[in-house]
mmCIF file of C-alpha atoms in Angstrom:
data_model
loop_
_atom_site.group_PDB
_atom_site.id
_atom_site.type_symbol
_atom_site.label_atom_id
_atom_site.label_comp_id
_atom_site.label_asym_id
_atom_site.label_seq_id
_atom_site.Cartn_x
_atom_site.Cartn_y
_atom_site.Cartn_z
ATOM 1 C CA MET D 1 4.990 -69.629 39.025
ATOM 2 C CA ASN D 2 3.224 -71.115 36.169
ATOM 3 C CA PRO D 3 4.590 -70.176 32.707
ATOM 4 C CA ILE D 4 1.055 -69.462 31.462
ATOM 5 C CA LEU D 5 0.590 -66.921 34.278
ATOM 6 C CA ILE D 6 3.873 -65.258 33.390
ATOM 7 C CA ALA D 7 2.898 -65.120 29.701
ATOM 8 C CA LEU D 8 -0.543 -63.749 30.649
ATOM 9 C CA THR D 9 1.028 -61.077 32.881
ATOM 10 C CA ILE D 10 3.443 -60.069 30.137
ATOM 11 C CA SER D 11 0.554 -59.962 27.630
ATOM 12 C CA VAL D 12 -1.573 -57.788 29.938
ATOM 13 C CA ALA D 13 1.370 -55.461 30.559
ATOM 14 C CA ALA D 14 2.103 -55.221 26.841
ATOM 15 C CA ASN D 15 -1.571 -54.538 26.049
ATOM 16 C CA ALA D 16 -1.686 -51.867 28.763
ATOM 17 C CA ALA D 17 1.451 -50.223 27.320
ATOM 18 C CA LEU D 18 0.012 -50.363 23.801
ATOM 19 C CA GLY D 19 -3.309 -48.953 25.035
ATOM 20 C CA TRP D 20 -1.507 -46.125 26.838
ATOM 21 C CA ALA D 21 0.554 -45.382 23.712
ATOM 22 C CA TRP D 22 -2.597 -45.476 21.553
ATOM 23 C CA LEU D 23 -4.349 -42.964 23.845
ATOM 24 C CA GLY D 24 -1.332 -40.641 23.719
ATOM 25 C CA GLN D 25 -1.163 -40.873 19.935
ATOM 26 C CA ARG D 26 -4.929 -40.253 19.689
ATOM 27 C CA ASP D 27 -4.551 -37.065 21.756
ATOM 28 C CA GLU D 28 -1.609 -35.883 19.656
ATOM 29 C CA THR D 29 -3.563 -36.591 16.462
ATOM 30 C CA ALA D 30 -6.578 -34.643 17.749
ATOM 31 C CA THR D 31 -4.325 -31.713 18.701
ATOM 32 C CA ALA D 32 -2.604 -31.809 15.308
ATOM 33 C CA LYS D 33 -5.980 -31.796 13.510
ATOM 34 C CA ALA D 34 -7.152 -28.824 15.581
ATOM 35 C CA ASP D 35 -3.898 -26.977 14.834
ATOM 36 C CA LEU D 36 -4.301 -27.777 11.148
ATOM 37 C CA ARG D 37 -7.853 -26.367 11.123
ATOM 38 C CA ALA D 38 -6.630 -23.200 12.864
ATOM 39 C CA MET D 39 -3.803 -22.771 10.360
ATOM 40 C CA GLU D 40 -6.181 -23.331 7.447
ATOM 41 C CA GLY D 41 -8.446 -20.648 8.928
ATOM 42 C CA GLN D 42 -5.504 -18.261 9.170
ATOM 43 C CA ARG D 43 -4.503 -19.074 5.599
ATOM 44 C CA ASP D 44 -8.034 -18.479 4.333
ATOM 45 C CA GLY D 45 -8.223 -15.204 6.252
ATOM 46 C CA ALA D 46 -4.922 -14.073 4.767
ATOM 47 C CA ARG D 47 -6.144 -14.978 1.273
ATOM 48 C CA GLN D 48 -9.337 -12.982 1.801
ATOM 49 C CA ALA D 49 -7.389 -9.993 3.107
ATOM 50 C CA ALA D 50 -4.980 -10.151 0.167
ATOM 51 C CA SER D 51 -7.866 -10.390 -2.280
ATOM 52 C CA ALA D 52 -9.625 -7.414 -0.684
ATOM 53 C CA CYS D 53 -6.377 -5.435 -0.764
ATOM 54 C CA SER D 54 -5.834 -6.285 -4.416
ATOM 55 C CA ASP D 55 -9.389 -5.238 -5.258
ATOM 56 C CA SER D 56 -8.886 -1.954 -3.402
ATOM 57 C CA VAL D 57 -5.640 -1.278 -5.260
ATOM 58 C CA ASP D 58 -7.425 -1.928 -8.559
ATOM 59 C CA ASP D 59 -10.181 0.494 -7.534
ATOM 60 C CA LEU D 60 -7.600 3.123 -6.615
ATOM 61 C CA ARG D 61 -5.823 2.645 -9.959
ATOM 62 C CA GLU D 62 -9.113 3.147 -11.806
ATOM 63 C CA LEU D 63 -9.861 6.266 -9.750
ATOM 64 C CA ALA D 64 -6.372 7.655 -10.382
ATOM 65 C CA ASP D 65 -6.735 7.041 -14.116
ATOM 66 C CA LYS D 66 -10.147 8.751 -14.140
ATOM 67 C CA ARG D 67 -8.797 11.747 -12.235
ATOM 68 C CA ALA D 68 -5.831 11.955 -14.602
ATOM 69 C CA ARG D 69 -8.195 11.996 -17.584
ATOM 70 C CA ASP D 70 -10.409 14.611 -15.898
ATOM 71 C CA ALA D 71 -7.415 16.812 -15.020
ATOM 72 C CA ALA D 72 -5.740 16.641 -18.436
ATOM 73 C CA PRO D 73 -7.540 19.725 -19.841
ATOM 74 C CA ALA D 74 -6.720 21.774 -16.729
ATOM 75 C CA ARG D 75 -3.076 20.715 -16.976
ATOM 76 C CA ALA D 76 -2.985 21.754 -20.618
ATOM 77 C CA VAL D 77 -4.396 25.194 -19.750
ATOM 78 C CA ALA D 78 -1.902 25.566 -16.905
ATOM 79 C CA ALA D 79 0.986 24.563 -19.183
ATOM 80 C CA SER D 80 -0.119 27.132 -21.744
ATOM 81 C CA ALA D 81 -0.353 29.845 -19.079
ATOM 82 C CA ALA D 82 3.067 28.838 -17.725
ATOM 83 C CA LYS D 83 4.538 29.095 -21.206
ATOM 84 C CA GLY D 84 3.254 32.655 -21.489
ATOM 85 C CA HIS D 85 4.558 33.541 -18.054
ATOM 86 C CA ASN D 86 7.941 32.014 -18.860
ATOM 87 C CA GLN D 87 8.174 34.030 -22.071
ATOM 88 C CA ARG D 88 7.318 37.219 -20.173
ATOM 89 C CA ALA D 89 9.898 36.407 -17.487
ATOM 90 C CA ASP D 90 12.541 35.765 -20.146
ATOM 91 C CA ALA D 91 11.700 39.112 -21.769
ATOM 92 C CA ILE D 92 11.976 40.922 -18.426
ATOM 93 C CA LEU D 93 15.292 39.253 -17.623
ATOM 94 C CA ALA D 94 16.673 40.007 -21.096
ATOM 95 C CA THR D 95 15.727 43.692 -20.910
ATOM 96 C CA PRO D 96 18.541 45.876 -19.622
ATOM 97 C CA ALA D 97 17.992 47.744 -16.366
ATOM 98 C CA PRO D 98 16.060 51.027 -16.886
ATOM 99 C CA VAL D 99 18.356 52.803 -14.417
ATOM 100 C CA PRO D 100 21.847 51.363 -14.833
ATOM 101 C CA GLY D 101 23.728 50.872 -11.580
ATOM 102 C CA ASP D 102 20.677 51.360 -9.310
ATOM 103 C CA ALA D 103 18.768 48.118 -8.750
ATOM 104 C CA CYS D 104 16.140 49.733 -6.503
ATOM 105 C CA ALA D 105 15.317 52.500 -8.986
ATOM 106 C CA SER D 106 15.220 49.931 -11.801
ATOM 107 C CA ALA D 107 12.842 47.750 -9.822
ATOM 108 C CA GLN D 108 10.636 50.731 -9.002
ATOM 109 C CA THR D 109 10.491 51.720 -12.671
ATOM 110 C CA ARG D 110 9.570 48.182 -13.729
ATOM 111 C CA VAL D 111 6.852 47.967 -11.074
ATOM 112 C CA ASP D 112 5.444 51.323 -12.153
ATOM 113 C CA GLU D 113 5.321 50.123 -15.774
ATOM 114 C CA TRP D 114 3.700 46.879 -14.709
ATOM 115 C CA LEU D 115 1.062 48.731 -12.695
ATOM 116 C CA LYS D 116 0.322 50.997 -15.675
ATOM 117 C CA GLY D 117 -0.151 47.883 -17.800
ATOM 118 C CA ARG D 118 -2.593 46.429 -15.314
ATOM 119 C CA ALA D 119 -4.658 49.609 -15.140
ATOM 120 C CA LYS D 120 -5.472 49.395 -18.850
ATOM 121 C CA PRO D 121 -8.782 47.699 -19.636
#
């Protein structure tokens, strides 16, 4: 065999191997780029979802603050009414039983007095 033929055969084989390797690398690069685009799309979608969620939370906070401001007068009225009721309950609990030793008769007497108080205009 001629040494030039051997060198040519080795060169062709080496070029074929390099070409095969280049094609494999090209395919891997194309796959990696496609994966990168998909991941960027997922990232952008997650950012949009997080932004929308944050905006919704801000809207809910504003609504809660508005409702708290709107309900403040009603809460003040309820607190005032509760204070009156608490004072009345304390007075009832501090009053000795009308019929000592008989809880049922005492309760009946208190209910009768309460009903009389309600009947007054």
